[in-house]
XYZ file of C-alpha atoms in Angstrom:
602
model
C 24.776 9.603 36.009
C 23.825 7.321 33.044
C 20.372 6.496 32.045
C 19.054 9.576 34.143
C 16.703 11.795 32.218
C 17.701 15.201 30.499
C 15.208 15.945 28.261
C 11.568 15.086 28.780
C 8.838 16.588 26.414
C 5.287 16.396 27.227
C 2.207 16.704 25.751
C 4.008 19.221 22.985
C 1.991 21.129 20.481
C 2.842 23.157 17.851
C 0.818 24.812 15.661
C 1.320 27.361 12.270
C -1.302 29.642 10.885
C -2.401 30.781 7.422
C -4.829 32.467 5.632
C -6.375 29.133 4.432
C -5.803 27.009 7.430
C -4.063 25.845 10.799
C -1.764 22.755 10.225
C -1.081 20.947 13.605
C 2.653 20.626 12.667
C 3.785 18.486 16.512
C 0.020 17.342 18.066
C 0.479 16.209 21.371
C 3.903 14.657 21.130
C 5.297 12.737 24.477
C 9.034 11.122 24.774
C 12.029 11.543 26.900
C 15.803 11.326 25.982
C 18.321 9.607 28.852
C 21.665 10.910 29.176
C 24.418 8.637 26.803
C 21.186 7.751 24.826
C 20.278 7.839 21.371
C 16.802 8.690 20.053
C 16.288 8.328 16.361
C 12.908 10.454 15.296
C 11.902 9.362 11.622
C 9.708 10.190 9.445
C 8.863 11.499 5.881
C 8.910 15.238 5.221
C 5.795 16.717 7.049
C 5.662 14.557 9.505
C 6.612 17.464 12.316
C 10.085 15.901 13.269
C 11.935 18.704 12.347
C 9.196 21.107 14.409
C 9.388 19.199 17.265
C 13.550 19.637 17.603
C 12.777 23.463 16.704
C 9.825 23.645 19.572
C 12.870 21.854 22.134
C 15.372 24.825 20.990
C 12.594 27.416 20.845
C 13.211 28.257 17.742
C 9.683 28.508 15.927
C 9.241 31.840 14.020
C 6.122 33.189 15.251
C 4.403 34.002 13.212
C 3.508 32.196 11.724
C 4.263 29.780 14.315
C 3.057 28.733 17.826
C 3.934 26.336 20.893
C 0.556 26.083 22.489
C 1.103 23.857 24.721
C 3.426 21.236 26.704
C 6.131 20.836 28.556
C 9.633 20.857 27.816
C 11.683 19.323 30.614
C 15.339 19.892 30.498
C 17.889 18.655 33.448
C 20.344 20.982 33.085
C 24.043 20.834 34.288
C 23.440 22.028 37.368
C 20.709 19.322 38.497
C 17.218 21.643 38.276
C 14.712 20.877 35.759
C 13.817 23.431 33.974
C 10.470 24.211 31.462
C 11.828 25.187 28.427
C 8.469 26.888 27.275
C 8.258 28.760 30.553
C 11.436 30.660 30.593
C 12.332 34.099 29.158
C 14.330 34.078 25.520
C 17.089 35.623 27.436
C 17.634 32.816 29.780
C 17.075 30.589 27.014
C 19.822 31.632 25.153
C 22.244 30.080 28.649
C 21.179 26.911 27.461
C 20.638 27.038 23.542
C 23.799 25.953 21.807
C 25.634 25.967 25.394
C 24.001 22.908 26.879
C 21.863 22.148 24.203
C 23.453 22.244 20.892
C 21.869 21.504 17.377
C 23.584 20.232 14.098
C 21.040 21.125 10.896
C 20.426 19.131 8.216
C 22.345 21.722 5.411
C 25.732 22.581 6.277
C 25.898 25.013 3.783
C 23.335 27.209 4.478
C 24.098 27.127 7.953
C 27.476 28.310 7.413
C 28.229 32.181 6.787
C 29.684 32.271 3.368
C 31.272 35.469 4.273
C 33.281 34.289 7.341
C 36.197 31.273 8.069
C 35.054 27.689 9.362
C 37.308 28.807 12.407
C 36.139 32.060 13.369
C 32.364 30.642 13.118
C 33.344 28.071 15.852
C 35.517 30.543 17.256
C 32.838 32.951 18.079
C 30.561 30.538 19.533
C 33.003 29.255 22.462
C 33.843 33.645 22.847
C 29.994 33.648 22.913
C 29.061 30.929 25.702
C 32.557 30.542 27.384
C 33.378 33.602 27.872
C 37.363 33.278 27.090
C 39.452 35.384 24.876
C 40.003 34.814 21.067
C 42.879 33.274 21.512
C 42.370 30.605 23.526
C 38.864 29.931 21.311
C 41.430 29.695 18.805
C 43.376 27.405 19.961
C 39.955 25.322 21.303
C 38.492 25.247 17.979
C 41.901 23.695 16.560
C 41.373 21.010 19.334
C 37.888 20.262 18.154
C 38.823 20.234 14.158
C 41.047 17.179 15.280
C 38.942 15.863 17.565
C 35.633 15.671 14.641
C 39.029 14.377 12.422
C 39.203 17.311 10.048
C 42.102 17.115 7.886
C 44.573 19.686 8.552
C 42.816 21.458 10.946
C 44.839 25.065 10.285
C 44.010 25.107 6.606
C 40.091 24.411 7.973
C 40.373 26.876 10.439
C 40.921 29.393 7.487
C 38.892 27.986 5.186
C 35.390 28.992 3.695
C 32.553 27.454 3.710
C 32.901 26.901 -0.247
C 36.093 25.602 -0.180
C 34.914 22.601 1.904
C 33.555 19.598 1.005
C 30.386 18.620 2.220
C 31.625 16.012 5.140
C 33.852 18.777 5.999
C 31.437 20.999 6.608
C 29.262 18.825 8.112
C 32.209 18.072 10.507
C 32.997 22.285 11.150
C 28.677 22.295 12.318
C 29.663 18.900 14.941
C 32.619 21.205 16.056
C 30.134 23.771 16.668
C 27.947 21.646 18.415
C 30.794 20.162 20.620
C 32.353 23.380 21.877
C 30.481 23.859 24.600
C 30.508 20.028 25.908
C 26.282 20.060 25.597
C 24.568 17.764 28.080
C 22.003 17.326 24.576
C 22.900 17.313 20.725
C 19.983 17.330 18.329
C 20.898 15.917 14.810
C 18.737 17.145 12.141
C 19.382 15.015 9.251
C 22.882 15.508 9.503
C 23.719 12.934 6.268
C 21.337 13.739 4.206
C 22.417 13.638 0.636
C 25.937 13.066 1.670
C 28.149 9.948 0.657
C 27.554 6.745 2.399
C 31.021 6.427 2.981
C 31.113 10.044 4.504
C 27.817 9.669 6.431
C 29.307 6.341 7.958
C 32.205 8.510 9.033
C 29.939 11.078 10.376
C 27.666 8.621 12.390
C 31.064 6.904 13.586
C 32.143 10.273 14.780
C 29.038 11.024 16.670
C 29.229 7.367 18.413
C 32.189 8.587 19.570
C 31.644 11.754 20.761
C 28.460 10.484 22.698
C 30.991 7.865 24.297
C 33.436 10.308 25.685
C 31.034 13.527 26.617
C 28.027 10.925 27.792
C 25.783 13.038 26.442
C 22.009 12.445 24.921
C 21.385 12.503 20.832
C 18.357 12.964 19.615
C 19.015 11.869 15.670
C 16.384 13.049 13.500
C 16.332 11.490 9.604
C 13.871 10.075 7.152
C 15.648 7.111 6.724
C 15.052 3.911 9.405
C 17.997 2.262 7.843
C 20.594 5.263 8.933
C 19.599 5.385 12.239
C 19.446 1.209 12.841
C 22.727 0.667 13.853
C 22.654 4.249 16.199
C 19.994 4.733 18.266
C 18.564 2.969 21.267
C 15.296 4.053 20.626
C 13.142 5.043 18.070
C 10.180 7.296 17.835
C 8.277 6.934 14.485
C 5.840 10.365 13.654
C 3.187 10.232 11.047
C 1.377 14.054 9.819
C 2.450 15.451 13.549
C 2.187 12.278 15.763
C 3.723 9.457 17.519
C 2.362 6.697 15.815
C 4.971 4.228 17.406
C 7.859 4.458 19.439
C 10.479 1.991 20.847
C 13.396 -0.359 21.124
C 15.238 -0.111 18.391
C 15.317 -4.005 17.895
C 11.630 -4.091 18.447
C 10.911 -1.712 15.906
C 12.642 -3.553 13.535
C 11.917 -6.721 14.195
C 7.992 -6.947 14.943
C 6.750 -2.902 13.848
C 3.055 -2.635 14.585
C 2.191 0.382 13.146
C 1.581 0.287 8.909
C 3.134 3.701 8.330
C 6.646 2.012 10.297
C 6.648 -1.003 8.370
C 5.790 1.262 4.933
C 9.343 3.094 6.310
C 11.201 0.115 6.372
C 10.277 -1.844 3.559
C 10.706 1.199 0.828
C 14.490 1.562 1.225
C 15.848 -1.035 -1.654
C 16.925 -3.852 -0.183
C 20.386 -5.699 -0.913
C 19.683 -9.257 -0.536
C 16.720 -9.708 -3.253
C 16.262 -8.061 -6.477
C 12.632 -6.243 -7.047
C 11.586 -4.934 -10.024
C 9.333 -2.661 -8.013
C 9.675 -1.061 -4.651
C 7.344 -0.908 -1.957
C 5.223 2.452 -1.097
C 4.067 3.700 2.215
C 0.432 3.123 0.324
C 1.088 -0.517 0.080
C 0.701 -0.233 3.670
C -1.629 2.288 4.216
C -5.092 2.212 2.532
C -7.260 5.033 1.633
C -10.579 5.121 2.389
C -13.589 6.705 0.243
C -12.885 10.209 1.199
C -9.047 9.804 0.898
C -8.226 9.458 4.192
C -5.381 6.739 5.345
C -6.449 3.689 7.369
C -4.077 1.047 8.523
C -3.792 -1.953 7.119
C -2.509 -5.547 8.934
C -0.015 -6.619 5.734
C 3.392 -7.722 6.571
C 7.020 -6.221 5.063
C 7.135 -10.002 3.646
C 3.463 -9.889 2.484
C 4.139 -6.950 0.275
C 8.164 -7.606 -0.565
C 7.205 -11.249 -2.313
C 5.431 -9.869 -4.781
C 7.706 -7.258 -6.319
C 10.522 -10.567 -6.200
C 12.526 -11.018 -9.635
C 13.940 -14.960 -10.066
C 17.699 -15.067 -11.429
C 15.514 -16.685 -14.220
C 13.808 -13.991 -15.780
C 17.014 -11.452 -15.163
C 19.204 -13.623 -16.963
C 16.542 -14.059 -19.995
C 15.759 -10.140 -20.122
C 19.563 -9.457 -20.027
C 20.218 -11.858 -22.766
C 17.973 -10.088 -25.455
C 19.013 -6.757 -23.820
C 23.012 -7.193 -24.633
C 22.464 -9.097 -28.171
C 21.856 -5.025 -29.550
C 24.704 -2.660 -30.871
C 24.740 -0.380 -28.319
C 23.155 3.082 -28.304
C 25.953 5.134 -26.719
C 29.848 4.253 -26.789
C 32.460 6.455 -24.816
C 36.173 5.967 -25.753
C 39.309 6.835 -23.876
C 37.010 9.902 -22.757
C 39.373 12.237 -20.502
C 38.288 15.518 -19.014
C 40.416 17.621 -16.601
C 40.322 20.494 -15.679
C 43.104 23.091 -15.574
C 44.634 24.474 -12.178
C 46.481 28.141 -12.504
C 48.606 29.344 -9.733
C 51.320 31.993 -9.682
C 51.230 35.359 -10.979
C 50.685 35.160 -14.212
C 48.206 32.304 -13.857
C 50.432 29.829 -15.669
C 48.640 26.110 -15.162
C 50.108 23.721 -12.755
C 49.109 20.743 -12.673
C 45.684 19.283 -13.673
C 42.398 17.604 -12.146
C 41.896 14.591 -13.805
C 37.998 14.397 -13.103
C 37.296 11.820 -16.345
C 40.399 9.684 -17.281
C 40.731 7.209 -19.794
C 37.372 6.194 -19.465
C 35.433 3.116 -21.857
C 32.063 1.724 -21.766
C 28.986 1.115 -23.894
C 25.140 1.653 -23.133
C 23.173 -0.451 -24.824
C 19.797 0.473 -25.793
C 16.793 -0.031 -22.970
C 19.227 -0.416 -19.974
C 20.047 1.149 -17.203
C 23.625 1.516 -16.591
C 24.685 2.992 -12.992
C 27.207 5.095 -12.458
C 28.726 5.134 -8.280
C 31.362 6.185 -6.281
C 32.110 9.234 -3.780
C 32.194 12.835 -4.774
C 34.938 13.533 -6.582
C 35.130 10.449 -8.320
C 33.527 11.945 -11.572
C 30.850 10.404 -12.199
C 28.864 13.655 -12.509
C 31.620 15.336 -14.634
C 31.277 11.751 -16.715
C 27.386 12.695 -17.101
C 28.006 16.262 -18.226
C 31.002 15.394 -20.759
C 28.602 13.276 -22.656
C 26.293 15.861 -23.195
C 29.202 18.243 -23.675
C 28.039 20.368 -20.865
C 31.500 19.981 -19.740
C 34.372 19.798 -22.782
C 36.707 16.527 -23.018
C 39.789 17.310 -23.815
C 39.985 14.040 -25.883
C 38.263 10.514 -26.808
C 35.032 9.391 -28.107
C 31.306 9.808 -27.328
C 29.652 8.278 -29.990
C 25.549 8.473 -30.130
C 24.198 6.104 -32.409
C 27.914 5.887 -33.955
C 27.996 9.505 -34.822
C 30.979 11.153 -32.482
C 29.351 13.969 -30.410
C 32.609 15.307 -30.279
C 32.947 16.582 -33.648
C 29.284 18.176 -33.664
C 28.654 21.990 -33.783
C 27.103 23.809 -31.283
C 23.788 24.076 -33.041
C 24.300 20.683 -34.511
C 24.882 19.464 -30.792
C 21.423 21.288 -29.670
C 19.385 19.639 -32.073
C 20.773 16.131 -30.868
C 19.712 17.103 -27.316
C 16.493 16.090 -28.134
C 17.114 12.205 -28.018
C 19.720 12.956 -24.770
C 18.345 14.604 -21.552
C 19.508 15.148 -18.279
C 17.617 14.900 -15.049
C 19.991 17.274 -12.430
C 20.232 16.629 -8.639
C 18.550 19.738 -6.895
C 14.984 20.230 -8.500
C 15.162 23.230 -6.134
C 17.698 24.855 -8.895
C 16.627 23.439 -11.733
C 13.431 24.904 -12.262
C 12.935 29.152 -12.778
C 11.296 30.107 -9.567
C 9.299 32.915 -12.230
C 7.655 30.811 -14.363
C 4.927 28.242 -13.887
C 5.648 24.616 -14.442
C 3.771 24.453 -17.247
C 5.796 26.884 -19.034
C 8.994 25.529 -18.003
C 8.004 21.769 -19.168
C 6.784 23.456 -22.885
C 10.015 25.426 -22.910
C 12.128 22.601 -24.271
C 9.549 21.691 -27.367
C 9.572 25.319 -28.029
C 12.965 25.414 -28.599
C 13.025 22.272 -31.031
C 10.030 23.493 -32.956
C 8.350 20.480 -31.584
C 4.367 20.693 -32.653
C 2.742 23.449 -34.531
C 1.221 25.833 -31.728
C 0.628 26.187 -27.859
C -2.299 24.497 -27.616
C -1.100 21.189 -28.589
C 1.891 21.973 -26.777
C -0.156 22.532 -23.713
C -2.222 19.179 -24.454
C 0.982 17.214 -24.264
C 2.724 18.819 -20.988
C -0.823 17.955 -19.387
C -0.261 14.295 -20.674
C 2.712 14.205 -19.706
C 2.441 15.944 -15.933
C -0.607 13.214 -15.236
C 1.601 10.281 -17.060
C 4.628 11.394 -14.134
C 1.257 11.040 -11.373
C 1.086 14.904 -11.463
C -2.607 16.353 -11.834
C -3.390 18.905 -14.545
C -4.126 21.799 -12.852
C -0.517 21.957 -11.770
C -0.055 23.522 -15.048
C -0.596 27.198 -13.765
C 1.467 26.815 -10.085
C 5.090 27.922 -9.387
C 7.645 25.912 -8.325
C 7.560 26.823 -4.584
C 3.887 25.240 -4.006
C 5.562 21.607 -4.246
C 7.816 19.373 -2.287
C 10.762 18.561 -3.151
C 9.406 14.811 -4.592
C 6.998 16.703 -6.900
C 9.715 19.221 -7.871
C 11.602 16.272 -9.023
C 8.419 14.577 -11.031
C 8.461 17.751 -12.486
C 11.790 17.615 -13.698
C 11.525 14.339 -15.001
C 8.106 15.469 -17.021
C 10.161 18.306 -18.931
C 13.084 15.385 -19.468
C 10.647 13.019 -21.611
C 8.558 15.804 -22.923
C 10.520 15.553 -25.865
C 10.457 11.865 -26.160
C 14.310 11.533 -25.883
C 16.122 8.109 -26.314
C 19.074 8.108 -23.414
C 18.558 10.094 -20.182
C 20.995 11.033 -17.766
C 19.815 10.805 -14.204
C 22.390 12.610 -12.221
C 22.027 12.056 -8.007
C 18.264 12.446 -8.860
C 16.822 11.105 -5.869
C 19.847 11.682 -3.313
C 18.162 14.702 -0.937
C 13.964 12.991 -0.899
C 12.621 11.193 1.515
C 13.010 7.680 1.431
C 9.424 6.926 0.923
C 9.721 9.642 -1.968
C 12.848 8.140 -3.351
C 10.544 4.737 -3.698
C 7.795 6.287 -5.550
C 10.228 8.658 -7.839
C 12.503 5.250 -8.606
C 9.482 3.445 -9.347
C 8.267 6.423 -12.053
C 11.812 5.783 -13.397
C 11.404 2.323 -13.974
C 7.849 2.409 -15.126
C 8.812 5.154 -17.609
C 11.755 3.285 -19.275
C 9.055 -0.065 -19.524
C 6.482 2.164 -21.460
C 8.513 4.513 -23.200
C 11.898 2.255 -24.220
C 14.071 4.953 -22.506
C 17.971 4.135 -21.671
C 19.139 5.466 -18.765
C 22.612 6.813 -16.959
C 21.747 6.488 -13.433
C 24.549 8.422 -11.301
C 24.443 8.073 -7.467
C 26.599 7.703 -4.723
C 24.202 5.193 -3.189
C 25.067 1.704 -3.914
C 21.962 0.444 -2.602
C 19.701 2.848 -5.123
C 22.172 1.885 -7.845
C 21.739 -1.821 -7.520
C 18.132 -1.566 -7.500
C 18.065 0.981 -10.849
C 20.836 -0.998 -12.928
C 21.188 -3.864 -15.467
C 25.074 -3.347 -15.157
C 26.979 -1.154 -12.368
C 30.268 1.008 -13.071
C 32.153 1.844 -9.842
C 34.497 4.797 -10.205
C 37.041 6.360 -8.131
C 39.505 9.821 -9.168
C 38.196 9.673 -12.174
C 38.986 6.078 -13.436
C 36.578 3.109 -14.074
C 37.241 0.351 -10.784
C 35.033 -2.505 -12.191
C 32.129 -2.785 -14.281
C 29.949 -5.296 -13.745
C 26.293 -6.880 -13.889
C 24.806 -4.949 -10.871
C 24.037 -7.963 -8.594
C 27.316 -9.625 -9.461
C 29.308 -6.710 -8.337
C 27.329 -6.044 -4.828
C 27.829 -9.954 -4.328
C 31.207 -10.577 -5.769
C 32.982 -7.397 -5.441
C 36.387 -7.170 -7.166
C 38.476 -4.358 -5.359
C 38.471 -3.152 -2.309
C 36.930 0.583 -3.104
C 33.740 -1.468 -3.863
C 33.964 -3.463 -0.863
C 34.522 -0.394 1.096
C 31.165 1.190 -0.464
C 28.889 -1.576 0.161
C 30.403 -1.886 3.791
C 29.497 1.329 4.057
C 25.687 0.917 3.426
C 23.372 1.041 5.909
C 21.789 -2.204 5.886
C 19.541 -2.189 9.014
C 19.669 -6.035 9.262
C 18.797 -7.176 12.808
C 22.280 -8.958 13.007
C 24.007 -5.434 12.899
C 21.749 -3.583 15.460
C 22.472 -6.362 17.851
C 26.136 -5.850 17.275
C 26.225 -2.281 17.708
C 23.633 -2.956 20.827
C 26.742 -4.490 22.091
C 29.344 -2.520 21.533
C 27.001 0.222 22.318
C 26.926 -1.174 26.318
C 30.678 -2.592 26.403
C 31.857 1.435 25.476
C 29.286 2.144 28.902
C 30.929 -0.334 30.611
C 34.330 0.814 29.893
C 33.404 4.323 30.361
């Protein structure tokens, strides 16, 4: 029946130990989840959303982790209400991924590299439903249509690496489904994916809720994904509920600081900010550090970051009267595909194709469009990371093209590149101290290690990074102070143009703000240019003097970056800003309808 409950969780707390300390990940955590309902849990990284849909699958590794207490109160199937925490792992396995299934936030690490998308589906329907491999077959097939995979026998023996990401994504919802669960638990099942792909993605879910009637609890960082989805909205804050909700009251009167910090550091589309709002804007500190809540509104705090047409107009008029710094011409780059037996090349991938711009110097062009569009392959051919196979890149009007490799390393001083995963980019066996110096090594920048250790220390505090970070490794930061990291060992060497590729995709909203803002606050100081690649228009806009949109390898539209979001010229770029989502309180209301006449008609 709809709007009965299936999962009710009470009182939950969850707790990890260390040598150093206990960290209350979930503290006392209370909220219940209807069935054809949608709960969207948000909050920043640390804030114990992800625990708490762990603690409802039973799925803390203990040690060093601990469920001390609560209840977990499922309805299953068959009408009894079970305690979750009370049961044996055995029977807990009848319900986990049967009748409660759970997508995770990184497809590919969730997916065996070593087996097919189809036998890893396959073998969970063998597993729970108890039929033969055939028939899971033949099941799994069903669901690769039904999530809208493309071709859905080439999936089925596909591996994980030959998929794209919304495929894969898709192949962990086909999971999920096989086993019609009363509850699905999204764990930031978009994240870092295409706005175009995550709209298909939420779409998809939508729909699936519709026809199974089933309960979602959506879990993401991001208010604005989850806007036009859920019914209700539980906001946690270092391990509690700070505010939960009505969607549309949420958005439209939030009481709580910390949920109108959320909301108000996602870039918005209809003004144009020179600086974004900060869950501190919000939030003050108080003498000993601690946060306090403050009574500021979203407009309060908005207003005063506000740039007139005025002043844009003015700055880009003394911005575009310079010879530019960087000019690409007729720059193609493809890539080679070899089949038959003696590898003889087929046809090609035209990644970069006939493409023409200039940069000029102090902007920030962006670069946008879907994977596979080559933007990223754009970004790499520039620095030569990736070999044209003709046209122009000329720096300062000398043709990078025609350089030698050690001529080329010398110029890669004045041109860094920032790279997406700060995970990767960084050697997990050095400290970051000697991975920022590493670079002025190399170009004989200053005379010894001591003044080269003076300047990284500059530097990491100039990039609001504290000098004793000098001696720590890599895996004692998040994933925002990997990427501040990154960016330090970028402008160590004082370079002129930097290339910024999908640098801020996979943070945290709030994190995204404050790593944007660095960006911006960097080029003002320091004169840099930048390249700013991302598949999120709404990021771009905010970043760029001028936007490029480009699809299979070709240039759309170029365009001043307001002009294009307002006036968009083809249809790809009106299908990318539709795409966005905008969390305006028009659009919740729509989906609130269509959300009850798909009830009704159900």
């Amino acid at each position: 029946m709809k709007g009965q409950n299936l999962l009710e969780v009470k009182n939950l707390v969850t707790k990890f130990y260390t040598e150093e300390e206990t960290i209350n990940a979930v503290n006392n955590v209370s909220f219940t989840l209807k069935r054809g309902e949608t709960v969207g849990v948000v909050g920043e990284s640390g804030s114990g959303k992800s625990v708490t849909s762990l603690s409802v699958m039973r799925l803390i590794a203990s040690p060093p982790g601990e469920i001390e207490g609560g209840q977990i109160l499922y309805h299953n199937k068959s009408g009894d209400i079970i305690d979750l925490l009370t049961i044996t792992e055995r029977e807990m396995r009848k319900y986990r991924g049967n009748e409660i299934s759970m997508i995770f936030q990184e497809p590919m690490s969730s997916l065996n590299p070593v087996y097919t998308a189809g036998n890893q589906v396959s073998e969970a329907i063998v597993l729970h439903q108890k039929v033969s491999s055939s028939l899971a077959k033949s099941i799994t097939l069903d669901l690769f249509e039904k999530v809208k995979l493309p071709d859905p026998k080439r999936i089925f023996k596909a591996y994980p690496h030959e998929l794209s990401g919304g495929q894969k994504q898709r192949v962990m919802i086909a999971m999920a489904m096989s086993c019609d669960p009363h509850i699905l638990i999204a764990d930031e099942p978009t994240t870092a994916l295409d706005v175009t792909v995550q709209k298909t993605i939420l779409d998809l879910m939508e729909e699936l809720q519709s026809e199974h009637d089933m309960g979602i609890l959506f879990i993401t960082h991001d208010l604005g994904v989850i806007a036009e989805l859920a019914d209700r909205v539980v906001v946690m804050y270092k391990g509690k509920i700070v505010e939960q909700g009505d969607v549309i009251d949420i958005f439209m009167n939030p009481q709580h600081p910390y949920t109108k910090g959320l909301l108000a550091c996602r870039p918005p589309l209809n003004k144009r900010l020179y600086w974004l709002p900060t869950i501190s804007d919000f939030m003050e500190t108080d003498r000993s550090g601690k946060m306090k809540e403050g009574e500021r509104t979203i407009n309060d705090v908005v207003k005063k970051f506000i740039v007139s047409k005025e002043e844009r107009t003015k700055t880009h008029a003394e911005l575009y009267k310079k010879e530019p710094l960087l000019q690409i011409k007729n720059l193609k780059t493809w890539f080679p595909v070899n089949t038959g037996l003696f590898g003889k090349t087929s046809y090609h991938i035209k990644a970069v194709d006939d493409v023409s711009f200039d940069v000029f110097p102090g902007e920030t062009l962006g670069l946008v469009g879907e994977s596979g569009c080559g933007k990223t392959t754009l970004g790499r051919s520039i620095l030569r990371l990736e070999e044209p196979i003709s046209g122009e890149v000329l720096y300062k009007g000398q043709d990078l093209m025609k350089l030698s490799k050690s001529e080329l390393r010398s110029l890669r001083k004045e041109v860094q590149i920032i790279f997406q995963d700060p995970y990767s980019s960084l050697n997990p066996r050095i400290t970051i101290g000697e991975a920022i110096m590493e670079p002025m090594s190399v170009h004989g920048i200053f005379s010894n290690s001591k003044e080269r250790k003076d300047r990284v220390i500059e530097i990491l505090e100039r990039v609001k990074m504290d000098a004793t970070h000098f001696y720590r490794y890599p895996h004692e930061f998040s994933g925002g102070q990997r990427q501040r990291i990154c960016i330090a060992r970028a402008i160590t060497l004082n370079p002129k143009l930097i290339i910024c590729d999908e640098s801020v995709s996979a943070l945290d909203v709030s994190i995204q703000a404050q790593v944007l803002n660095l960006l911006n606050e960097l080029r003002e100081n320091y004169g840099f240019t930048y390249i700013f690649i991302s598949h999120d228009l709404s990021v771009v806009k905010f970043m760029s003097d001028r936007i490029i949109v480009m699809k299979e390898g070709k240039i759309m539209e170029i365009g001043d970056a307001d002009d294009v979001y307002k006036n968009p010229r083809t249809d790809y770029t009106k299908m990318l800003i539709d795409a966005i989502p905008k969390g305006r309180i028009q659009d919740i209301k729509r989906a609130i309808k269509l959300k009850a006449e798909r009830l009704n008609i159900a």
